Amino acid sequence: MIDICILGTCGMMPLPGRWLSCALVRNGSTLTLFDCGEGTQVPWKSVGWGFRQLGAICFSHMHADHVAGLPGVLFMVAHAGRTEPLHIYGPIGTSYVIEGLRRIAPEMPYPIFIHELKGDEHFELPGGLQASCAQASHGMPCLAYRAELPRRPAFQAEKAQSLGLPVQLWSRLQRGEILEYNGQTIHPEQVLGAPRRGISFAYITDTRPTQAMNKLAQDVDLLVCESMYDDPEDLPLARANAHMYAEESAGIAKAAGAHQLILTHFSPKINDPRQAEKAARTVFANTRAAKDGMIVSLDFDNTH
């Protein structure tokens, strides 16, 4: 299971009752944070998921509303007692910005490793999440992310029994090992069923709609996507500022065949995000406007 908490939903600046856009992902006992605007630790604390298990942070880009909360989060993670490494991912230029931010958080009880990505790269996140990224269109280095939790094929006990394999060896085959037993070589595919679909989500913000975004979000169970604007009349603003309005975000979800869309990163001028939701639903029906603290759970049992 993957739990995604939308910690904040605002773009540019935090507002009363609306923190800056970021998402916290829980997979088992591990946590991954996507973006980290100022004050991120406050809504995080309200969720009650703890800080010690944070293993990675994925930054979309280096604008302040996405990175300025990093020192506070680092301190909270340290205060929680973490000593294991923390990995930070982001576009080209991430190291330079993090170095500056860490001048007020210079010493941590855990090592921090920074990975700069160009896009179209694959890497592993905590808890076995398989991640990839693509270049967004924001006028500066910016990344959108996708994460997948693979699902192992079903173990077929009757086939293992027909081969005379002791139960104690079954788990090794489930893990993909090849066994030598009783003079025969046993391959995992001899006792495993057909491949099964895993679960996946994409996180897309601060970009114009592009084919790369459609490809990244292909067939995801959940697309978390910006909706900086909620009115098609704001299209000139969206183009000038390299953002999207609600119907464009919904267009990505539709083109990608996503299963559901959560809108976030609303402009401070948007008083009621339900207008963005209404506009997006004209293009992609299964759309919701995020609220701060909203949690969406994805499980193998509810995938197709």
PDB file of C-alpha atoms in Angstrom:
ATOM      1  CA  MET A   1       0.000   0.000   0.000  1.00  0.00           C
ATOM      2  CA  ILE A   2       1.043   3.587  -0.675  1.00  0.00           C
ATOM      3  CA  ASP A   3      -0.437   6.509   1.258  1.00  0.00           C
ATOM      4  CA  ILE A   4      -0.084   9.992  -0.256  1.00  0.00           C
ATOM      5  CA  CYS A   5      -0.784  12.971   1.994  1.00  0.00           C
ATOM      6  CA  ILE A   6      -1.189  16.375   0.347  1.00  0.00           C
ATOM      7  CA  LEU A   7       0.395  18.447   3.102  1.00  0.00           C
ATOM      8  CA  GLY A   8      -0.239  21.783   1.396  1.00  0.00           C
ATOM      9  CA  THR A   9      -2.097  23.046  -1.659  1.00  0.00           C
ATOM     10  CA  CYS A  10      -1.007  26.651  -2.218  1.00  0.00           C
ATOM     11  CA  GLY A  11       1.411  28.035  -4.776  1.00  0.00           C
ATOM     12  CA  MET A  12       3.700  31.065  -4.391  1.00  0.00           C
ATOM     13  CA  MET A  13       3.010  31.801  -0.716  1.00  0.00           C
ATOM     14  CA  PRO A  14       1.360  30.091   2.260  1.00  0.00           C
ATOM     15  CA  LEU A  15      -2.042  31.375   3.315  1.00  0.00           C
ATOM     16  CA  PRO A  16      -4.061  30.965   6.525  1.00  0.00           C
ATOM     17  CA  GLY A  17      -5.316  27.394   6.356  1.00  0.00           C
ATOM     18  CA  ARG A  18      -3.368  26.627   3.160  1.00  0.00           C
ATOM     19  CA  TRP A  19       0.292  25.623   3.286  1.00  0.00           C
ATOM     20  CA  LEU A  20       2.590  25.509   0.297  1.00  0.00           C
ATOM     21  CA  SER A  21       2.173  22.692  -2.195  1.00  0.00           C
ATOM     22  CA  CYS A  22       3.949  19.483  -1.188  1.00  0.00           C
ATOM     23  CA  ALA A  23       3.168  15.796  -0.779  1.00  0.00           C
ATOM     24  CA  LEU A  24       4.325  13.199   1.741  1.00  0.00           C
ATOM     25  CA  VAL A  25       4.349   9.568   0.650  1.00  0.00           C
ATOM     26  CA  ARG A  26       4.278   6.647   3.085  1.00  0.00           C
ATOM     27  CA  ASN A  27       5.193   3.161   1.935  1.00  0.00           C
ATOM     28  CA  GLY A  28       5.347   0.717   4.822  1.00  0.00           C
ATOM     29  CA  SER A  29       7.511   2.354   7.473  1.00  0.00           C
ATOM     30  CA  THR A  30       9.303   4.677   5.045  1.00  0.00           C
ATOM     31  CA  LEU A  31       8.569   8.248   3.983  1.00  0.00           C
ATOM     32  CA  THR A  32       9.397  10.286   0.882  1.00  0.00           C
ATOM     33  CA  LEU A  33       8.684  14.013   0.582  1.00  0.00           C
ATOM     34  CA  PHE A  34       7.898  15.770  -2.693  1.00  0.00           C
ATOM     35  CA  ASP A  35       8.825  19.469  -2.470  1.00  0.00           C
ATOM     36  CA  CYS A  36       9.371  21.346   0.756  1.00  0.00           C
ATOM     37  CA  GLY A  37       8.131  24.923   0.939  1.00  0.00           C
ATOM     38  CA  GLU A  38       8.421  27.106   4.027  1.00  0.00           C
ATOM     39  CA  GLY A  39       6.681  25.682   7.077  1.00  0.00           C
ATOM     40  CA  THR A  40       6.309  22.152   5.667  1.00  0.00           C
ATOM     41  CA  GLN A  41       7.007  20.625   9.078  1.00  0.00           C
ATOM     42  CA  VAL A  42       3.851  22.248  10.529  1.00  0.00           C
ATOM     43  CA  PRO A  43       1.193  20.386   8.479  1.00  0.00           C
ATOM     44  CA  TRP A  44       3.453  17.312   8.594  1.00  0.00           C
ATOM     45  CA  LYS A  45       3.331  17.390  12.376  1.00  0.00           C
ATOM     46  CA  SER A  46      -0.464  17.576  12.207  1.00  0.00           C
ATOM     47  CA  VAL A  47      -0.648  14.364  10.173  1.00  0.00           C
ATOM     48  CA  GLY A  48       1.213  12.460  12.881  1.00  0.00           C
ATOM     49  CA  TRP A  49       3.344  10.313  10.576  1.00  0.00           C
ATOM     50  CA  GLY A  50       6.578  11.178  12.354  1.00  0.00           C
ATOM     51  CA  PHE A  51       9.836  12.487  10.903  1.00  0.00           C
ATOM     52  CA  ARG A  52      12.473   9.853  11.609  1.00  0.00           C
ATOM     53  CA  GLN A  53      11.516   7.600   8.684  1.00  0.00           C
ATOM     54  CA  LEU A  54      12.085  10.241   6.018  1.00  0.00           C
ATOM     55  CA  GLY A  55      14.475   8.611   3.559  1.00  0.00           C
ATOM     56  CA  ALA A  56      14.249  10.873   0.514  1.00  0.00           C
ATOM     57  CA  ILE A  57      13.139  14.282  -0.713  1.00  0.00           C
ATOM     58  CA  CYS A  58      12.299  14.885  -4.376  1.00  0.00           C
ATOM     59  CA  PHE A  59      12.370  18.520  -5.468  1.00  0.00           C
ATOM     60  CA  SER A  60      10.586  19.624  -8.619  1.00  0.00           C
ATOM     61  CA  HIS A  61      12.677  22.799  -8.920  1.00  0.00           C
ATOM     62  CA  MET A  62      14.505  25.435  -6.933  1.00  0.00           C
ATOM     63  CA  HIS A  63      11.915  28.198  -6.521  1.00  0.00           C
ATOM     64  CA  ALA A  64      11.501  29.289  -2.905  1.00  0.00           C
ATOM     65  CA  ASP A  65       7.928  28.052  -2.506  1.00  0.00           C
ATOM     66  CA  HIS A  66       9.224  24.531  -3.165  1.00  0.00           C
ATOM     67  CA  VAL A  67      12.516  24.465  -1.248  1.00  0.00           C
ATOM     68  CA  ALA A  68      12.632  27.127   1.491  1.00  0.00           C
ATOM     69  CA  GLY A  69      11.269  24.773   4.147  1.00  0.00           C
ATOM     70  CA  LEU A  70      14.210  22.390   3.923  1.00  0.00           C
ATOM     71  CA  PRO A  71      16.250  23.614   6.949  1.00  0.00           C
ATOM     72  CA  GLY A  72      13.278  23.242   9.274  1.00  0.00           C
ATOM     73  CA  VAL A  73      12.518  19.749   8.023  1.00  0.00           C
ATOM     74  CA  LEU A  74      16.160  18.701   8.389  1.00  0.00           C
ATOM     75  CA  PHE A  75      16.133  19.868  12.007  1.00  0.00           C
ATOM     76  CA  MET A  76      12.898  17.999  12.731  1.00  0.00           C
ATOM     77  CA  VAL A  77      14.281  14.798  11.211  1.00  0.00           C
ATOM     78  CA  ALA A  78      17.435  15.169  13.317  1.00  0.00           C
ATOM     79  CA  HIS A  79      15.386  15.847  16.452  1.00  0.00           C
ATOM     80  CA  ALA A  80      13.437  12.641  15.753  1.00  0.00           C
ATOM     81  CA  GLY A  81      16.683  10.663  16.032  1.00  0.00           C
ATOM     82  CA  ARG A  82      17.492   9.710  12.463  1.00  0.00           C
ATOM     83  CA  THR A  83      21.059   8.567  11.791  1.00  0.00           C
ATOM     84  CA  GLU A  84      20.484   6.752   8.485  1.00  0.00           C
ATOM     85  CA  PRO A  85      21.278   8.564   5.211  1.00  0.00           C
ATOM     86  CA  LEU A  86      18.824  10.992   3.624  1.00  0.00           C
ATOM     87  CA  HIS A  87      18.795  11.236  -0.173  1.00  0.00           C
ATOM     88  CA  ILE A  88      17.785  14.423  -1.965  1.00  0.00           C
ATOM     89  CA  TYR A  89      16.814  14.380  -5.657  1.00  0.00           C
ATOM     90  CA  GLY A  90      16.311  17.369  -7.905  1.00  0.00           C
ATOM     91  CA  PRO A  91      17.182  19.000 -11.218  1.00  0.00           C
ATOM     92  CA  ILE A  92      20.515  20.472 -12.224  1.00  0.00           C
ATOM     93  CA  GLY A  93      21.384  23.248  -9.749  1.00  0.00           C
ATOM     94  CA  THR A  94      19.984  21.459  -6.711  1.00  0.00           C
ATOM     95  CA  SER A  95      23.367  21.065  -5.014  1.00  0.00           C
ATOM     96  CA  TYR A  96      24.086  24.791  -5.198  1.00  0.00           C
ATOM     97  CA  VAL A  97      20.767  25.763  -3.610  1.00  0.00           C
ATOM     98  CA  ILE A  98      20.904  23.071  -0.910  1.00  0.00           C
ATOM     99  CA  GLU A  99      24.413  24.179  -0.009  1.00  0.00           C
ATOM    100  CA  GLY A 100      23.089  27.691   0.609  1.00  0.00           C
ATOM    101  CA  LEU A 101      20.109  26.523   2.652  1.00  0.00           C
ATOM    102  CA  ARG A 102      22.323  24.304   4.780  1.00  0.00           C
ATOM    103  CA  ARG A 103      24.395  27.211   5.984  1.00  0.00           C
ATOM    104  CA  ILE A 104      21.727  27.596   8.658  1.00  0.00           C
ATOM    105  CA  ALA A 105      21.543  23.804   9.142  1.00  0.00           C
ATOM    106  CA  PRO A 106      25.197  22.811   8.733  1.00  0.00           C
ATOM    107  CA  GLU A 107      25.533  19.738  10.936  1.00  0.00           C
ATOM    108  CA  MET A 108      23.092  16.859  10.974  1.00  0.00           C
ATOM    109  CA  PRO A 109      23.438  13.477  12.724  1.00  0.00           C
ATOM    110  CA  TYR A 110      22.766  11.725   9.409  1.00  0.00           C
ATOM    111  CA  PRO A 111      24.583  11.928   6.051  1.00  0.00           C
ATOM    112  CA  ILE A 112      22.843  13.758   3.205  1.00  0.00           C
ATOM    113  CA  PHE A 113      23.411  12.718  -0.395  1.00  0.00           C
ATOM    114  CA  ILE A 114      22.298  14.953  -3.270  1.00  0.00           C
ATOM    115  CA  HIS A 115      21.464  13.537  -6.692  1.00  0.00           C
ATOM    116  CA  GLU A 116      21.019  15.905  -9.621  1.00  0.00           C
ATOM    117  CA  LEU A 117      18.848  14.527 -12.412  1.00  0.00           C
ATOM    118  CA  LYS A 118      18.450  15.631 -16.014  1.00  0.00           C
ATOM    119  CA  GLY A 119      15.197  13.827 -16.694  1.00  0.00           C
ATOM    120  CA  ASP A 120      14.401  10.448 -18.278  1.00  0.00           C
ATOM    121  CA  GLU A 121      16.269   8.762 -15.426  1.00  0.00           C
ATOM    122  CA  HIS A 122      15.325   5.917 -13.109  1.00  0.00           C
ATOM    123  CA  PHE A 123      16.209   5.565  -9.444  1.00  0.00           C
ATOM    124  CA  GLU A 124      14.976   3.869  -6.291  1.00  0.00           C
ATOM    125  CA  LEU A 125      13.100   5.537  -3.443  1.00  0.00           C
ATOM    126  CA  PRO A 126      12.617   4.175   0.092  1.00  0.00           C
ATOM    127  CA  GLY A 127      10.513   1.075   0.566  1.00  0.00           C
ATOM    128  CA  GLY A 128      11.207  -0.348  -2.873  1.00  0.00           C
ATOM    129  CA  LEU A 129       9.481   2.421  -4.849  1.00  0.00           C
ATOM    130  CA  GLN A 130      10.817   2.523  -8.402  1.00  0.00           C
ATOM    131  CA  ALA A 131      10.986   6.153  -9.510  1.00  0.00           C
ATOM    132  CA  SER A 132      11.520   8.007 -12.755  1.00  0.00           C
ATOM    133  CA  CYS A 133      11.456  11.637 -13.798  1.00  0.00           C
ATOM    134  CA  ALA A 134      10.907  13.826 -16.829  1.00  0.00           C
ATOM    135  CA  GLN A 135      11.810  17.397 -17.674  1.00  0.00           C
ATOM    136  CA  ALA A 136       8.967  19.821 -17.075  1.00  0.00           C
ATOM    137  CA  SER A 137       8.468  23.089 -18.963  1.00  0.00           C
ATOM    138  CA  HIS A 138       8.906  25.909 -16.448  1.00  0.00           C
ATOM    139  CA  GLY A 139      11.615  28.179 -17.843  1.00  0.00           C
ATOM    140  CA  MET A 140      14.195  26.748 -15.456  1.00  0.00           C
ATOM    141  CA  PRO A 141      15.368  23.203 -14.623  1.00  0.00           C
ATOM    142  CA  CYS A 142      12.251  21.455 -13.323  1.00  0.00           C
ATOM    143  CA  LEU A 143      11.275  17.809 -12.951  1.00  0.00           C
ATOM    144  CA  ALA A 144       8.052  15.834 -12.723  1.00  0.00           C
ATOM    145  CA  TYR A 145       8.159  12.472 -10.967  1.00  0.00           C
ATOM    146  CA  ARG A 146       6.575   9.052 -11.178  1.00  0.00           C
ATOM    147  CA  ALA A 147       6.844   6.295  -8.571  1.00  0.00           C
ATOM    148  CA  GLU A 148       5.727   2.676  -8.822  1.00  0.00           C
ATOM    149  CA  LEU A 149       5.480  -0.144  -6.322  1.00  0.00           C
ATOM    150  CA  PRO A 150       5.904  -3.422  -8.229  1.00  0.00           C
ATOM    151  CA  ARG A 151       3.729  -6.404  -7.408  1.00  0.00           C
ATOM    152  CA  ARG A 152       5.184  -9.882  -7.408  1.00  0.00           C
ATOM    153  CA  PRO A 153       3.433 -12.595  -9.408  1.00  0.00           C
ATOM    154  CA  ALA A 154       1.164 -14.841  -7.366  1.00  0.00           C
ATOM    155  CA  PHE A 155       2.902 -17.890  -5.910  1.00  0.00           C
ATOM    156  CA  GLN A 156       1.220 -21.096  -7.088  1.00  0.00           C
ATOM    157  CA  ALA A 157       1.552 -23.520  -4.202  1.00  0.00           C
ATOM    158  CA  GLU A 158       0.139 -26.465  -6.139  1.00  0.00           C
ATOM    159  CA  LYS A 159       3.003 -26.231  -8.666  1.00  0.00           C
ATOM    160  CA  ALA A 160       5.587 -26.078  -5.899  1.00  0.00           C
ATOM    161  CA  GLN A 161       4.016 -29.128  -4.282  1.00  0.00           C
ATOM    162  CA  SER A 162       4.041 -31.040  -7.581  1.00  0.00           C
ATOM    163  CA  LEU A 163       7.800 -30.452  -7.743  1.00  0.00           C
ATOM    164  CA  GLY A 164       8.214 -31.860  -4.255  1.00  0.00           C
ATOM    165  CA  LEU A 165       9.637 -28.618  -2.867  1.00  0.00           C
ATOM    166  CA  PRO A 166       9.624 -28.182   0.919  1.00  0.00           C
ATOM    167  CA  VAL A 167       7.628 -25.194   2.150  1.00  0.00           C
ATOM    168  CA  GLN A 168      10.816 -23.750   3.636  1.00  0.00           C
ATOM    169  CA  LEU A 169      12.166 -23.107   0.108  1.00  0.00           C
ATOM    170  CA  TRP A 170       9.088 -21.385  -1.298  1.00  0.00           C
ATOM    171  CA  SER A 171      10.010 -17.884  -0.129  1.00  0.00           C
ATOM    172  CA  ARG A 172      13.328 -18.045  -1.971  1.00  0.00           C
ATOM    173  CA  LEU A 173      11.531 -18.716  -5.234  1.00  0.00           C
ATOM    174  CA  GLN A 174       9.102 -15.875  -4.441  1.00  0.00           C
ATOM    175  CA  ARG A 175      12.126 -13.586  -4.173  1.00  0.00           C
ATOM    176  CA  GLY A 176      13.275 -14.653  -7.633  1.00  0.00           C
ATOM    177  CA  GLU A 177      16.047 -17.055  -6.652  1.00  0.00           C
ATOM    178  CA  ILE A 178      16.964 -20.121  -8.738  1.00  0.00           C
ATOM    179  CA  LEU A 179      17.214 -23.258  -6.599  1.00  0.00           C
ATOM    180  CA  GLU A 180      19.067 -26.525  -6.871  1.00  0.00           C
ATOM    181  CA  TYR A 181      16.997 -29.194  -5.128  1.00  0.00           C
ATOM    182  CA  ASN A 182      17.040 -32.974  -5.242  1.00  0.00           C
ATOM    183  CA  GLY A 183      19.074 -33.004  -8.460  1.00  0.00           C
ATOM    184  CA  GLN A 184      16.923 -30.534 -10.333  1.00  0.00           C
ATOM    185  CA  THR A 185      17.183 -26.813 -11.085  1.00  0.00           C
ATOM    186  CA  ILE A 186      14.010 -24.925 -10.155  1.00  0.00           C
ATOM    187  CA  HIS A 187      13.357 -21.516 -11.725  1.00  0.00           C
ATOM    188  CA  PRO A 188      10.931 -19.038 -10.133  1.00  0.00           C
ATOM    189  CA  GLU A 189       8.727 -18.909 -13.230  1.00  0.00           C
ATOM    190  CA  GLN A 190       7.949 -22.607 -12.698  1.00  0.00           C
ATOM    191  CA  VAL A 191       5.950 -21.764  -9.586  1.00  0.00           C
ATOM    192  CA  LEU A 192       4.871 -18.172 -10.187  1.00  0.00           C
ATOM    193  CA  GLY A 193       1.837 -16.898 -12.041  1.00  0.00           C
ATOM    194  CA  ALA A 194       1.597 -14.238 -14.725  1.00  0.00           C
ATOM    195  CA  PRO A 195       3.020 -10.735 -14.124  1.00  0.00           C
ATOM    196  CA  ARG A 196       0.701  -8.491 -12.132  1.00  0.00           C
ATOM    197  CA  ARG A 197       0.193  -4.751 -12.337  1.00  0.00           C
ATOM    198  CA  GLY A 198       1.696  -2.744  -9.488  1.00  0.00           C
ATOM    199  CA  ILE A 199       0.506   0.620  -8.162  1.00  0.00           C
ATOM    200  CA  SER A 200       1.791   3.999  -9.256  1.00  0.00           C
ATOM    201  CA  PHE A 201       1.410   7.749  -8.914  1.00  0.00           C
ATOM    202  CA  ALA A 202       2.816  10.835 -10.617  1.00  0.00           C
ATOM    203  CA  TYR A 203       3.619  14.249  -9.179  1.00  0.00           C
ATOM    204  CA  ILE A 204       3.548  17.075 -11.722  1.00  0.00           C
ATOM    205  CA  THR A 205       3.816  20.737 -10.854  1.00  0.00           C
ATOM    206  CA  ASP A 206       5.097  24.044 -12.230  1.00  0.00           C
ATOM    207  CA  THR A 207       4.941  23.223 -15.903  1.00  0.00           C
ATOM    208  CA  ARG A 208       3.059  23.760 -19.101  1.00  0.00           C
ATOM    209  CA  PRO A 209       1.325  20.661 -20.494  1.00  0.00           C
ATOM    210  CA  THR A 210       3.686  18.632 -22.687  1.00  0.00           C
ATOM    211  CA  GLN A 211       3.824  15.200 -24.277  1.00  0.00           C
ATOM    212  CA  ALA A 212       6.524  14.303 -21.765  1.00  0.00           C
ATOM    213  CA  MET A 213       3.997  14.825 -18.949  1.00  0.00           C
ATOM    214  CA  ASN A 214       1.443  12.628 -20.726  1.00  0.00           C
ATOM    215  CA  LYS A 215       4.028   9.875 -21.080  1.00  0.00           C
ATOM    216  CA  LEU A 216       5.238  10.128 -17.490  1.00  0.00           C
ATOM    217  CA  ALA A 217       1.710   9.787 -16.096  1.00  0.00           C
ATOM    218  CA  GLN A 218       0.686   6.915 -18.401  1.00  0.00           C
ATOM    219  CA  ASP A 219      -1.819   4.619 -16.642  1.00  0.00           C
ATOM    220  CA  VAL A 220      -0.991   5.868 -13.120  1.00  0.00           C
ATOM    221  CA  ASP A 221      -3.434   5.090 -10.338  1.00  0.00           C
ATOM    222  CA  LEU A 222      -3.129   8.676  -9.101  1.00  0.00           C
ATOM    223  CA  LEU A 223      -1.965  11.882 -10.752  1.00  0.00           C
ATOM    224  CA  VAL A 224      -1.204  14.765  -8.390  1.00  0.00           C
ATOM    225  CA  CYS A 225      -1.024  17.808 -10.636  1.00  0.00           C
ATOM    226  CA  GLU A 226      -0.861  21.567 -10.346  1.00  0.00           C
ATOM    227  CA  SER A 227      -3.832  23.792 -11.100  1.00  0.00           C
ATOM    228  CA  MET A 228      -2.357  27.235 -10.615  1.00  0.00           C
ATOM    229  CA  TYR A 229      -5.353  28.783 -12.351  1.00  0.00           C
ATOM    230  CA  ASP A 230      -9.013  27.796 -12.487  1.00  0.00           C
ATOM    231  CA  ASP A 231     -10.284  29.895 -15.406  1.00  0.00           C
ATOM    232  CA  PRO A 232      -9.500  29.497 -19.130  1.00  0.00           C
ATOM    233  CA  GLU A 233      -9.327  33.304 -19.294  1.00  0.00           C
ATOM    234  CA  ASP A 234      -6.121  32.984 -17.267  1.00  0.00           C
ATOM    235  CA  LEU A 235      -4.442  31.118 -20.134  1.00  0.00           C
ATOM    236  CA  PRO A 236      -2.200  34.112 -20.988  1.00  0.00           C
ATOM    237  CA  LEU A 237      -1.026  34.154 -17.353  1.00  0.00           C
ATOM    238  CA  ALA A 238      -0.481  30.409 -17.395  1.00  0.00           C
ATOM    239  CA  ARG A 239       1.613  30.675 -20.533  1.00  0.00           C
ATOM    240  CA  ALA A 240       3.590  33.655 -19.259  1.00  0.00           C
ATOM    241  CA  ASN A 241       4.333  32.004 -15.898  1.00  0.00           C
ATOM    242  CA  ALA A 242       4.756  28.444 -17.229  1.00  0.00           C
ATOM    243  CA  HIS A 243       1.864  26.996 -15.239  1.00  0.00           C
ATOM    244  CA  MET A 244      -1.458  25.346 -16.074  1.00  0.00           C
ATOM    245  CA  TYR A 245      -5.114  25.982 -15.512  1.00  0.00           C
ATOM    246  CA  ALA A 246      -7.452  23.232 -14.372  1.00  0.00           C
ATOM    247  CA  GLU A 247      -8.647  22.002 -17.761  1.00  0.00           C
ATOM    248  CA  GLU A 248      -5.073  21.655 -18.996  1.00  0.00           C
ATOM    249  CA  SER A 249      -4.168  19.540 -15.968  1.00  0.00           C
ATOM    250  CA  ALA A 250      -7.223  17.405 -16.649  1.00  0.00           C
ATOM    251  CA  GLY A 251      -6.053  17.083 -20.245  1.00  0.00           C
ATOM    252  CA  ILE A 252      -2.863  15.414 -19.039  1.00  0.00           C
ATOM    253  CA  ALA A 253      -4.878  12.974 -16.912  1.00  0.00           C
ATOM    254  CA  LYS A 254      -7.113  12.128 -19.880  1.00  0.00           C
ATOM    255  CA  ALA A 255      -4.271  11.750 -22.386  1.00  0.00           C
ATOM    256  CA  ALA A 256      -2.306   9.602 -19.948  1.00  0.00           C
ATOM    257  CA  GLY A 257      -5.210   7.342 -19.052  1.00  0.00           C
ATOM    258  CA  ALA A 258      -4.725   8.126 -15.362  1.00  0.00           C
ATOM    259  CA  HIS A 259      -7.225   6.553 -12.992  1.00  0.00           C
ATOM    260  CA  GLN A 260      -7.786   9.622 -10.824  1.00  0.00           C
ATOM    261  CA  LEU A 261      -6.618  13.239 -10.644  1.00  0.00           C
ATOM    262  CA  ILE A 262      -5.937  15.355  -7.566  1.00  0.00           C
ATOM    263  CA  LEU A 263      -5.478  19.066  -8.243  1.00  0.00           C
ATOM    264  CA  THR A 264      -3.129  21.140  -6.079  1.00  0.00           C
ATOM    265  CA  HIS A 265      -0.764  24.168  -6.176  1.00  0.00           C
ATOM    266  CA  PHE A 266      -3.580  26.705  -6.378  1.00  0.00           C
ATOM    267  CA  SER A 267      -2.818  30.389  -6.885  1.00  0.00           C
ATOM    268  CA  PRO A 268      -3.351  32.562  -3.798  1.00  0.00           C
ATOM    269  CA  LYS A 269      -6.069  34.363  -5.749  1.00  0.00           C
ATOM    270  CA  ILE A 270      -8.150  31.160  -5.863  1.00  0.00           C
ATOM    271  CA  ASN A 271     -10.495  31.358  -2.904  1.00  0.00           C
ATOM    272  CA  ASP A 272     -12.473  28.217  -3.629  1.00  0.00           C
ATOM    273  CA  PRO A 273     -10.541  25.332  -5.283  1.00  0.00           C
ATOM    274  CA  ARG A 274     -13.856  23.642  -6.008  1.00  0.00           C
ATOM    275  CA  GLN A 275     -14.090  25.893  -9.063  1.00  0.00           C
ATOM    276  CA  ALA A 276     -10.909  24.305 -10.401  1.00  0.00           C
ATOM    277  CA  GLU A 277     -12.380  20.884  -9.699  1.00  0.00           C
ATOM    278  CA  LYS A 278     -15.570  21.767 -11.575  1.00  0.00           C
ATOM    279  CA  ALA A 279     -13.633  23.051 -14.581  1.00  0.00           C
ATOM    280  CA  ALA A 280     -11.341  20.019 -14.690  1.00  0.00           C
ATOM    281  CA  ARG A 281     -14.256  17.581 -14.533  1.00  0.00           C
ATOM    282  CA  THR A 282     -15.478  18.833 -17.910  1.00  0.00           C
ATOM    283  CA  VAL A 283     -12.372  17.144 -19.331  1.00  0.00           C
ATOM    284  CA  PHE A 284     -11.622  14.365 -16.821  1.00  0.00           C
ATOM    285  CA  ALA A 285     -14.486  13.242 -14.608  1.00  0.00           C
ATOM    286  CA  ASN A 286     -12.566  11.547 -11.797  1.00  0.00           C
ATOM    287  CA  THR A 287     -11.044  14.765 -10.470  1.00  0.00           C
ATOM    288  CA  ARG A 288     -10.879  16.194  -6.962  1.00  0.00           C
ATOM    289  CA  ALA A 289      -9.444  19.418  -5.648  1.00  0.00           C
ATOM    290  CA  ALA A 290      -6.983  18.659  -2.866  1.00  0.00           C
ATOM    291  CA  LYS A 291      -7.438  19.987   0.639  1.00  0.00           C
ATOM    292  CA  ASP A 292      -4.559  20.423   3.044  1.00  0.00           C
ATOM    293  CA  GLY A 293      -4.038  17.148   4.886  1.00  0.00           C
ATOM    294  CA  MET A 294      -5.957  15.026   2.343  1.00  0.00           C
ATOM    295  CA  ILE A 295      -4.742  11.418   2.298  1.00  0.00           C
ATOM    296  CA  VAL A 296      -5.201   9.107  -0.687  1.00  0.00           C
ATOM    297  CA  SER A 297      -4.406   5.410  -0.238  1.00  0.00           C
ATOM    298  CA  LEU A 298      -3.470   3.143  -3.130  1.00  0.00           C
ATOM    299  CA  ASP A 299      -3.555  -0.615  -2.707  1.00  0.00           C
ATOM    300  CA  PHE A 300      -3.005  -3.576  -4.997  1.00  0.00           C
ATOM    301  CA  ASP A 301      -6.549  -4.706  -4.277  1.00  0.00           C
ATOM    302  CA  ASN A 302      -8.101  -1.608  -5.870  1.00  0.00           C
ATOM    303  CA  THR A 303      -6.038  -1.530  -9.054  1.00  0.00           C
ATOM    304  CA  HIS A 304      -7.125  -2.919 -12.400  1.00  0.00           C
TER     305      HIS A 304
END
